[in-house]
Coordinates of C-alpha atoms and ligand atoms in Angstrom, one line a residue:
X128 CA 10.7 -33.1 -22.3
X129 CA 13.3 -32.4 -25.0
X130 CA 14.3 -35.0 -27.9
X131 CA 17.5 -34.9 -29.4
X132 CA 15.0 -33.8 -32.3
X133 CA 13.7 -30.9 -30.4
X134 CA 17.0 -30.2 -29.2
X135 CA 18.4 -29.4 -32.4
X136 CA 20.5 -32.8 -33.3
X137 CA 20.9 -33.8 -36.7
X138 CA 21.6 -36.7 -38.1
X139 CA 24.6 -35.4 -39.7
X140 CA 26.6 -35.4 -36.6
X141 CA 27.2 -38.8 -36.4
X142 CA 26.7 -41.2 -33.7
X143 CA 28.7 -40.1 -30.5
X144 CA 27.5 -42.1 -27.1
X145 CA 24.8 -43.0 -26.0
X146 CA 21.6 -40.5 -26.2
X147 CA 21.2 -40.0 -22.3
X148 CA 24.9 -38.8 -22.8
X149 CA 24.8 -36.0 -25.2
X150 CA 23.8 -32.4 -23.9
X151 CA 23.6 -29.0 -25.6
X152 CA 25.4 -26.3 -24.3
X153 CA 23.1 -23.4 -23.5
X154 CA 25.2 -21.2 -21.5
X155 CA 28.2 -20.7 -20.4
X156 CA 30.1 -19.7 -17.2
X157 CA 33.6 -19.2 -15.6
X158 CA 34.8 -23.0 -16.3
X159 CA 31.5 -24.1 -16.0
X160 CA 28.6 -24.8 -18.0
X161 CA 24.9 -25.0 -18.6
X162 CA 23.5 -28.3 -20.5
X163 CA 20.4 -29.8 -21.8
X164 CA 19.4 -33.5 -22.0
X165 CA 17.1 -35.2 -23.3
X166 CA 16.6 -35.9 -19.8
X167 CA 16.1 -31.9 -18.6
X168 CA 18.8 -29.4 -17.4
X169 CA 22.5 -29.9 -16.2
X170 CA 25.3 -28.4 -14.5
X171 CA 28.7 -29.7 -16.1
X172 CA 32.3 -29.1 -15.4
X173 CA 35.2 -30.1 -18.2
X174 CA 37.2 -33.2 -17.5
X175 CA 41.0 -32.6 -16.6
X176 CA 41.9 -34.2 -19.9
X177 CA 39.4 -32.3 -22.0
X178 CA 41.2 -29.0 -20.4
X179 CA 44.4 -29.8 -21.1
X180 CA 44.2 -31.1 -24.7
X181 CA 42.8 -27.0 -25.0
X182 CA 45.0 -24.5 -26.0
X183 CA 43.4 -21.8 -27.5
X184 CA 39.9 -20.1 -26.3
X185 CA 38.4 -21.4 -29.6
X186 CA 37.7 -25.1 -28.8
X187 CA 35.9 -24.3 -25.2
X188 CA 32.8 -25.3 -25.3
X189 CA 30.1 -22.3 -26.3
X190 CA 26.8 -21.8 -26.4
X191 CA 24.8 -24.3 -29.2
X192 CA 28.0 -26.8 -28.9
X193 CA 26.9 -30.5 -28.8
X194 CA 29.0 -32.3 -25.7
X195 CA 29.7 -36.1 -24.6
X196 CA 29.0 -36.1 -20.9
X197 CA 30.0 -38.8 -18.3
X198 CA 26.9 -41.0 -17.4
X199 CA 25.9 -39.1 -14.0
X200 CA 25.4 -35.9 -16.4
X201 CA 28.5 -34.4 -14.8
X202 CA 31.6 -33.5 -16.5
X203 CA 31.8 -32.7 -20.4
X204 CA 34.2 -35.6 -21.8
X205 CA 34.0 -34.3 -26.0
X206 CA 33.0 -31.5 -27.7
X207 CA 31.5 -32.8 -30.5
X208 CA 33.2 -31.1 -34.0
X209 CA 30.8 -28.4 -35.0
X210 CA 29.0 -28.0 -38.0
X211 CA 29.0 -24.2 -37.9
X212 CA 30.3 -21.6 -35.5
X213 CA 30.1 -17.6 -35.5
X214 CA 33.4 -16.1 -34.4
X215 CA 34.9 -13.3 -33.9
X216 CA 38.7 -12.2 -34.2
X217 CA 39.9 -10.1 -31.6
X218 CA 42.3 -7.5 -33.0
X219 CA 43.0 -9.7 -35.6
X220 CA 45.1 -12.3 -33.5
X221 CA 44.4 -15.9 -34.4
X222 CA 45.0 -17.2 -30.9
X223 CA 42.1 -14.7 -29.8
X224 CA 39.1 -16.3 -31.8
X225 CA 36.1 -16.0 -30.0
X226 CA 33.0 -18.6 -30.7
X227 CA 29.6 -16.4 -30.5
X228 CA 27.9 -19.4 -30.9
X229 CA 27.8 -23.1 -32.8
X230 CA 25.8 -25.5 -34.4
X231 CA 23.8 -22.8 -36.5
X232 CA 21.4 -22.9 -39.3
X233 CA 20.7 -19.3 -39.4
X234 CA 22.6 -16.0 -38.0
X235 CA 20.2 -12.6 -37.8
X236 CA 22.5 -9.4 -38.5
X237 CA 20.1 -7.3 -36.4
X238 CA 20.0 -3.8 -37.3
X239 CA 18.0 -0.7 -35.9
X240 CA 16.4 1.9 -38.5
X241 CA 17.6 5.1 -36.6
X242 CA 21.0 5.6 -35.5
X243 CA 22.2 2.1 -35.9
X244 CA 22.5 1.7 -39.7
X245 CA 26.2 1.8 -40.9
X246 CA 27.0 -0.7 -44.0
X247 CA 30.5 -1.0 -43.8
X248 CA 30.0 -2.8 -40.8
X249 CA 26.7 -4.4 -42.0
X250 CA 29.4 -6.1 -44.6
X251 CA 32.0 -7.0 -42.1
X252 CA 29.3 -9.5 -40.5
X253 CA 28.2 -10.4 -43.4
X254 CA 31.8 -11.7 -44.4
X255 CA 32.4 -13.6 -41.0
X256 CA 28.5 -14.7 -41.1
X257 CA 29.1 -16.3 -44.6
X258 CA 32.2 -17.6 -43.2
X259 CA 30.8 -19.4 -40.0
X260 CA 28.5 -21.9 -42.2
X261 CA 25.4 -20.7 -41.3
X262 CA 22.8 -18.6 -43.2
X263 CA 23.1 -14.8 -42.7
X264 CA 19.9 -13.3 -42.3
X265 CA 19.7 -9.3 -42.5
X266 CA 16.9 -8.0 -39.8
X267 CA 16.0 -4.3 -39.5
X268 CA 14.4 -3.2 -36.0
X269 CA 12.9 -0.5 -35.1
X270 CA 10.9 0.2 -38.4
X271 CA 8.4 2.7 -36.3
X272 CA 11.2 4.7 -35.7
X273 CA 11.3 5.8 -39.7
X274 CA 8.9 7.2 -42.1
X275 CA 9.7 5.2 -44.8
X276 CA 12.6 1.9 -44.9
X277 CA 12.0 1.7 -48.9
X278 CA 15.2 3.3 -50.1
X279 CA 17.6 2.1 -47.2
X280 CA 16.0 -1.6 -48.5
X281 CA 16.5 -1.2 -51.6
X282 CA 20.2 -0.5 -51.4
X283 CA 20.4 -3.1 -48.8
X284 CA 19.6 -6.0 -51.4
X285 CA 20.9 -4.5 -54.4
X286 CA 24.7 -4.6 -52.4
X287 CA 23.6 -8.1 -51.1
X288 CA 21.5 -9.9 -54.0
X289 CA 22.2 -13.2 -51.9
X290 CA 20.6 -12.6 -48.5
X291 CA 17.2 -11.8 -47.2
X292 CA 16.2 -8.6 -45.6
X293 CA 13.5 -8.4 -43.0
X294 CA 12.1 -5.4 -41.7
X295 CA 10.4 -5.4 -38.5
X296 CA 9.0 -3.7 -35.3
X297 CA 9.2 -5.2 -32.0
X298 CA 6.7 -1.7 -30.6
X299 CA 4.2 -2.2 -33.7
X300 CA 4.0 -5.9 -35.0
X301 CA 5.0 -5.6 -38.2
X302 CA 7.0 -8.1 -40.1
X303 CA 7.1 -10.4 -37.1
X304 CA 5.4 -12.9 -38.6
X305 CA 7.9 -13.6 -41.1
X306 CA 10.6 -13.5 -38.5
X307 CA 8.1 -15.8 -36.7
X308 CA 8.1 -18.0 -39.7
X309 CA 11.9 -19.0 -39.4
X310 CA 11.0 -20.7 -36.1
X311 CA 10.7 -24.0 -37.5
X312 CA 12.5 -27.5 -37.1
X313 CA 13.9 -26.5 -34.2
X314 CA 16.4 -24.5 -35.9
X315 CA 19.2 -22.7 -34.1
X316 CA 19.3 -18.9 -34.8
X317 CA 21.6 -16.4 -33.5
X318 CA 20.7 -12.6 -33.0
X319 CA 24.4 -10.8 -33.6
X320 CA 24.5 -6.5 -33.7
X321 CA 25.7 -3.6 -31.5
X322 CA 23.8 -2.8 -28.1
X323 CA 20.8 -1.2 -28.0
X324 CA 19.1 -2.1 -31.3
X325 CA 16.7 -4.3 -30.2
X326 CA 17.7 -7.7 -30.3
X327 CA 16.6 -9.2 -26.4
X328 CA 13.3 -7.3 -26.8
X329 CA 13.0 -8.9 -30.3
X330 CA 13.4 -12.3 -28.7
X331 CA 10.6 -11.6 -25.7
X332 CA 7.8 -10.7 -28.7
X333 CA 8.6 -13.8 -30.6
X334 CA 8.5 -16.1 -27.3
X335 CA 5.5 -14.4 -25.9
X336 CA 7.1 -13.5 -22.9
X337 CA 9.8 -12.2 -21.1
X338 CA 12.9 -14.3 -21.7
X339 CA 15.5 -11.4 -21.6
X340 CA 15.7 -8.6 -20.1
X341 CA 16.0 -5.2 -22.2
X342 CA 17.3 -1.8 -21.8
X343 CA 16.8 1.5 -22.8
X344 CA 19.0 2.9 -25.2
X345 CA 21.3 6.3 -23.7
X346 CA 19.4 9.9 -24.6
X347 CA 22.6 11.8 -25.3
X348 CA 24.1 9.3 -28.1
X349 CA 21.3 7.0 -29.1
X350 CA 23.4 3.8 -27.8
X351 CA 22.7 0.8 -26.3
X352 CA 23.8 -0.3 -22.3
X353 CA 24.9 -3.3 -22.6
X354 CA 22.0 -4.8 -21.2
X355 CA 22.6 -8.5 -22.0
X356 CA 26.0 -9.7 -20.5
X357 CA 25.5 -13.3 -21.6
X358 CA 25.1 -15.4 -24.6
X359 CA 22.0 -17.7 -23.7
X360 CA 20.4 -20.5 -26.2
X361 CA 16.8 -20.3 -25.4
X362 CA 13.8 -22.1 -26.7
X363 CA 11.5 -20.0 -28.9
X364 CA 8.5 -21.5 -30.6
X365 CA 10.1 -24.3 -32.5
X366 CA 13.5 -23.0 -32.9
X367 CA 16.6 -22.3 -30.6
X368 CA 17.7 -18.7 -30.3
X369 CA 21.1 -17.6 -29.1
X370 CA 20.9 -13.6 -27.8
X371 CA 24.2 -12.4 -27.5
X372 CA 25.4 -9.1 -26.0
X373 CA 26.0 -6.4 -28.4
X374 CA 29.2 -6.0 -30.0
X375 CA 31.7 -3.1 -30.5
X376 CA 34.0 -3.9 -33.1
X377 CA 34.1 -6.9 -35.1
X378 CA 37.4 -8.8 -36.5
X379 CA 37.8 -10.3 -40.1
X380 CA 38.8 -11.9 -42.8
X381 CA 37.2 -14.8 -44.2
X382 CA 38.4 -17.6 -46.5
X383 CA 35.7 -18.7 -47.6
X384 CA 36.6 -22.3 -46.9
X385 CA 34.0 -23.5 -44.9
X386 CA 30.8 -22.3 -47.0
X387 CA 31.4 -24.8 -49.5
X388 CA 31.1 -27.3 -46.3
X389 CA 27.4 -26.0 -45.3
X390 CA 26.3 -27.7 -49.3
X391 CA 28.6 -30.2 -49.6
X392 CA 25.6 -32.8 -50.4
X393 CA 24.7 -30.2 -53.5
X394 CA 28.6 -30.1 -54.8
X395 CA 28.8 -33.4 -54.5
X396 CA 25.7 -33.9 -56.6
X397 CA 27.0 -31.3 -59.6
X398 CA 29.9 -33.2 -59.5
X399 CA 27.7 -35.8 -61.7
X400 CA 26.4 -33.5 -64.1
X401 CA 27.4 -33.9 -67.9
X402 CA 28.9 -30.4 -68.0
X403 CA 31.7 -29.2 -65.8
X404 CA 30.3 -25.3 -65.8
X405 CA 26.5 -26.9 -65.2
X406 CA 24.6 -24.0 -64.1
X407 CA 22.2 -26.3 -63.0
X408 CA 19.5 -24.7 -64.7
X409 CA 18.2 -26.6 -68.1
X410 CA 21.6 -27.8 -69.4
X411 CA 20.8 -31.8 -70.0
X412 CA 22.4 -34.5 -67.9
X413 CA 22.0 -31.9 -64.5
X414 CA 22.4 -34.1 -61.5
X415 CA 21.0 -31.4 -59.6
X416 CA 17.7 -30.7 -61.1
X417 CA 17.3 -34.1 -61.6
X418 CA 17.7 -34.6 -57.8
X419 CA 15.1 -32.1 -57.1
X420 CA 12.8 -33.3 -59.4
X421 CA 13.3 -36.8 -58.0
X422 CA 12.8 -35.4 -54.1
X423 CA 16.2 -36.1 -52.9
X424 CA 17.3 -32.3 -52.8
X425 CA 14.7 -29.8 -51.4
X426 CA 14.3 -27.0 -53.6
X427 CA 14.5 -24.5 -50.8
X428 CA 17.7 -26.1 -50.3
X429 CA 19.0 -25.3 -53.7
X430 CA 17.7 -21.4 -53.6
X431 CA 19.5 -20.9 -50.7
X432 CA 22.9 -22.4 -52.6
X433 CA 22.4 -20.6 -55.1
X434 CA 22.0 -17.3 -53.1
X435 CA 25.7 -18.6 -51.5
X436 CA 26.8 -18.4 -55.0
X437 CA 25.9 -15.2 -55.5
X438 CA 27.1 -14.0 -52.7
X439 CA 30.1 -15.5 -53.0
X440 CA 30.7 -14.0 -56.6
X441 CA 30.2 -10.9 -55.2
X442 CA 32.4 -10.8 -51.9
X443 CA 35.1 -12.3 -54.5
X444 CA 34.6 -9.1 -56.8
X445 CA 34.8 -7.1 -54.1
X446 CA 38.4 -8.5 -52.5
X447 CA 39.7 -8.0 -55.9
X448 CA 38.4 -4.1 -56.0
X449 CA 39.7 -3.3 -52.7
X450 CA 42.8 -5.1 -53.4
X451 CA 43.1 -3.2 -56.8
X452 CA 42.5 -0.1 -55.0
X453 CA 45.3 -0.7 -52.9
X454 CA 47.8 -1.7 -55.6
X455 CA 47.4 2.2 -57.1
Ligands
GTP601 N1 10.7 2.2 -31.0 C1 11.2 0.9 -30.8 N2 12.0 0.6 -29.8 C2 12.4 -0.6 -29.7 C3 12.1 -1.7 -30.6 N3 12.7 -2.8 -30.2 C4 13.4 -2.5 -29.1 N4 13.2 -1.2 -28.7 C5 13.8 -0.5 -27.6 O1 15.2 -0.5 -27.7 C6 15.8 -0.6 -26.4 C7 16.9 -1.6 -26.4 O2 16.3 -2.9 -26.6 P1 17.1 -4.3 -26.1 O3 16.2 -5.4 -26.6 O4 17.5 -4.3 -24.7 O5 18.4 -4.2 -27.0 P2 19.6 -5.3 -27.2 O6 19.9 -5.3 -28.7 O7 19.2 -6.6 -26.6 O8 20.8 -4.6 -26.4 P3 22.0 -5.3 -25.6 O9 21.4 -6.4 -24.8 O10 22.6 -4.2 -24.8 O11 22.9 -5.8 -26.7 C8 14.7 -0.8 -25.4 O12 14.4 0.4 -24.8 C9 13.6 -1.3 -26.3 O13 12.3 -1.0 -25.8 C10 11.2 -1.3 -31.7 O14 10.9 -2.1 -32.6 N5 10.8 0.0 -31.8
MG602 MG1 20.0 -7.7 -25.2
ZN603 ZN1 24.0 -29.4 -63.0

């Protein structure tokens, strides 16, 4: 049986209803939708007020959203607000905004080392990944299908300094056990990338089993089928993961807004330290290393802010290159 601990709830939500009454949405159907209690699965319908007070595609419930049912486990009365969300702009229309998934701590750009690899678009996700609040992970499949992934790494990380790149085959083993490491604190994780590249037969090796089915990719053009049709939260060693059918295209452009949100308890802190431009490194009077030292901020925590920074820095220099470009 599921906790609201082992379904992924954190603290930081805030208190909503009572526990029986919260559920987890871990699919999603024509105006209906899949949940999980803490008391086991449930089929649930949106109230008539919920619907109406909905006016764009954006606040349905999706997969990973926390909801407020009735007491019978019924109807969804709230969405809860989410932390994070991955979406997606169709053709660039605002109205059109797509939720992959919400509630996030990690998304996995999945790519495959033969045909798949294109950067520009690597970038594109990277933006909107950054953007949903969540931690983008870069994962490369399919690492029996080259001779050697060295170079293609290498440029990988120097163009992103600020996000990890694992390598990984689902046919030989390797690197799953760093993948395998994520799965922790029942973490929710979503695999995003085009068809075909591996991401459903990914999930099966690191559940043990057959969760999803897979596909083979086409012989004339190297592309995927569109095998998964669905985005499905499913339980995966101590960690929720969200496959998703693989995309096409994928809308942009980010503001940047909501990554501050993901560390706010960090920018909070540095707004205590002595010096305004703290780097938080060994400048004296840093509230931030002294929170570390004193166990109220993980160090992990930190790396992975200052890896935002970095990345930040960098998306920033490269709006004002493209923008530059344009000007001429
Ligand atoms: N050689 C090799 N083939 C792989 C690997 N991982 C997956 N495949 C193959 O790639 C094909 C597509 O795999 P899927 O897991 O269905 O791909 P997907 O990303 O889920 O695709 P969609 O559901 O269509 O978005 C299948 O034939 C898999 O057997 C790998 O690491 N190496
Ligand atoms: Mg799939
Ligand atoms: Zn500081």
């Amino acid at each position: 049986m599921n906790t609201l601990l082992t379904l992924g709830w954190n603290e930081a939500f805030g208190c909503y209803a009572e526990k029986e009454q919260l559920a987890r949405i871990i699919t999603t159907g024509q105006n209906t939708y899949q949940g999980l209690t803490i008391n086991g699965p449930c089929h649930l319908k949106l109230t008539g007020k919920v619907s109406h007070s909905i006016t764009e595609k954006y606040d349905l419930p999706a997969v990973g959203d926390w909801v407020v049912t009735d007491p019978h486990q019924q109807v969804i009365q709230q969405i809860i607000p989410r932390r994070s969300s991955f979406v997606r702009n169709v053709a660039g229309n605002q109205d059109q905004r797509q939720v992959i998934a919400a509630n996030l701590d990690e998304i996995w750009l999945v790519m495959s080392l033969n045909h798949d690899l294109n950067l520009p678009r690597l970038n594109r996700y990277i933006i909107n990944a950054w953007d949903s609040g969540a931690l983008p992970v870069i994962i490369l499949t399919k690492a029996d299908l080259i001779a050697d992934s060295t170079m293609i790494i290498k440029e990988i990380q120097l163009e992103h300094p600020g996000i990890d790149v694992l390598v990984c085959s689902a046919k030989t083993g390797v690197g799953l056990e760093d993948l395998q490491a994520r799965l922790t604190h029942y973490r929710t994780i979503a695999l995003v990338g085009s068809s075909g590249i591996g991401k459903s037969t990914l999930i099966n090796q690191l559940a043990g089993r057959d969760l999803q089915l897979t596909g083979d990719i086409r012989e004339d053009d190297g592309r995927g089928r569109h095998t998964t049709t669905s985005r499905n939260l499913l339980a995966v060693q101590h960690a929720w993961l969200v496959d998703t059918p693989g995309m096409r295209e994928f809308g942009l452009w980010s503001t940047g807004e909501q990554l501050n949100q993901t560390f706010e308890d960090i920018a909070e802190l540095a707004e205590s330290c002595r010096f305004g431009d703290c780097a938080h490194g060994s400048e004296p009077g840093c509230a931030v290393t002294s929170a570390i030292a004193q166990g109220r901020l993980s160090a992990e925590r930190f790396k992975d802010y200052q890896k935002l920074q970095r990345e930040l820095a960098y998306l920033e220099k490269r709006k004002r290159e493209t923008e530059l470009k344009k000007r001429r």
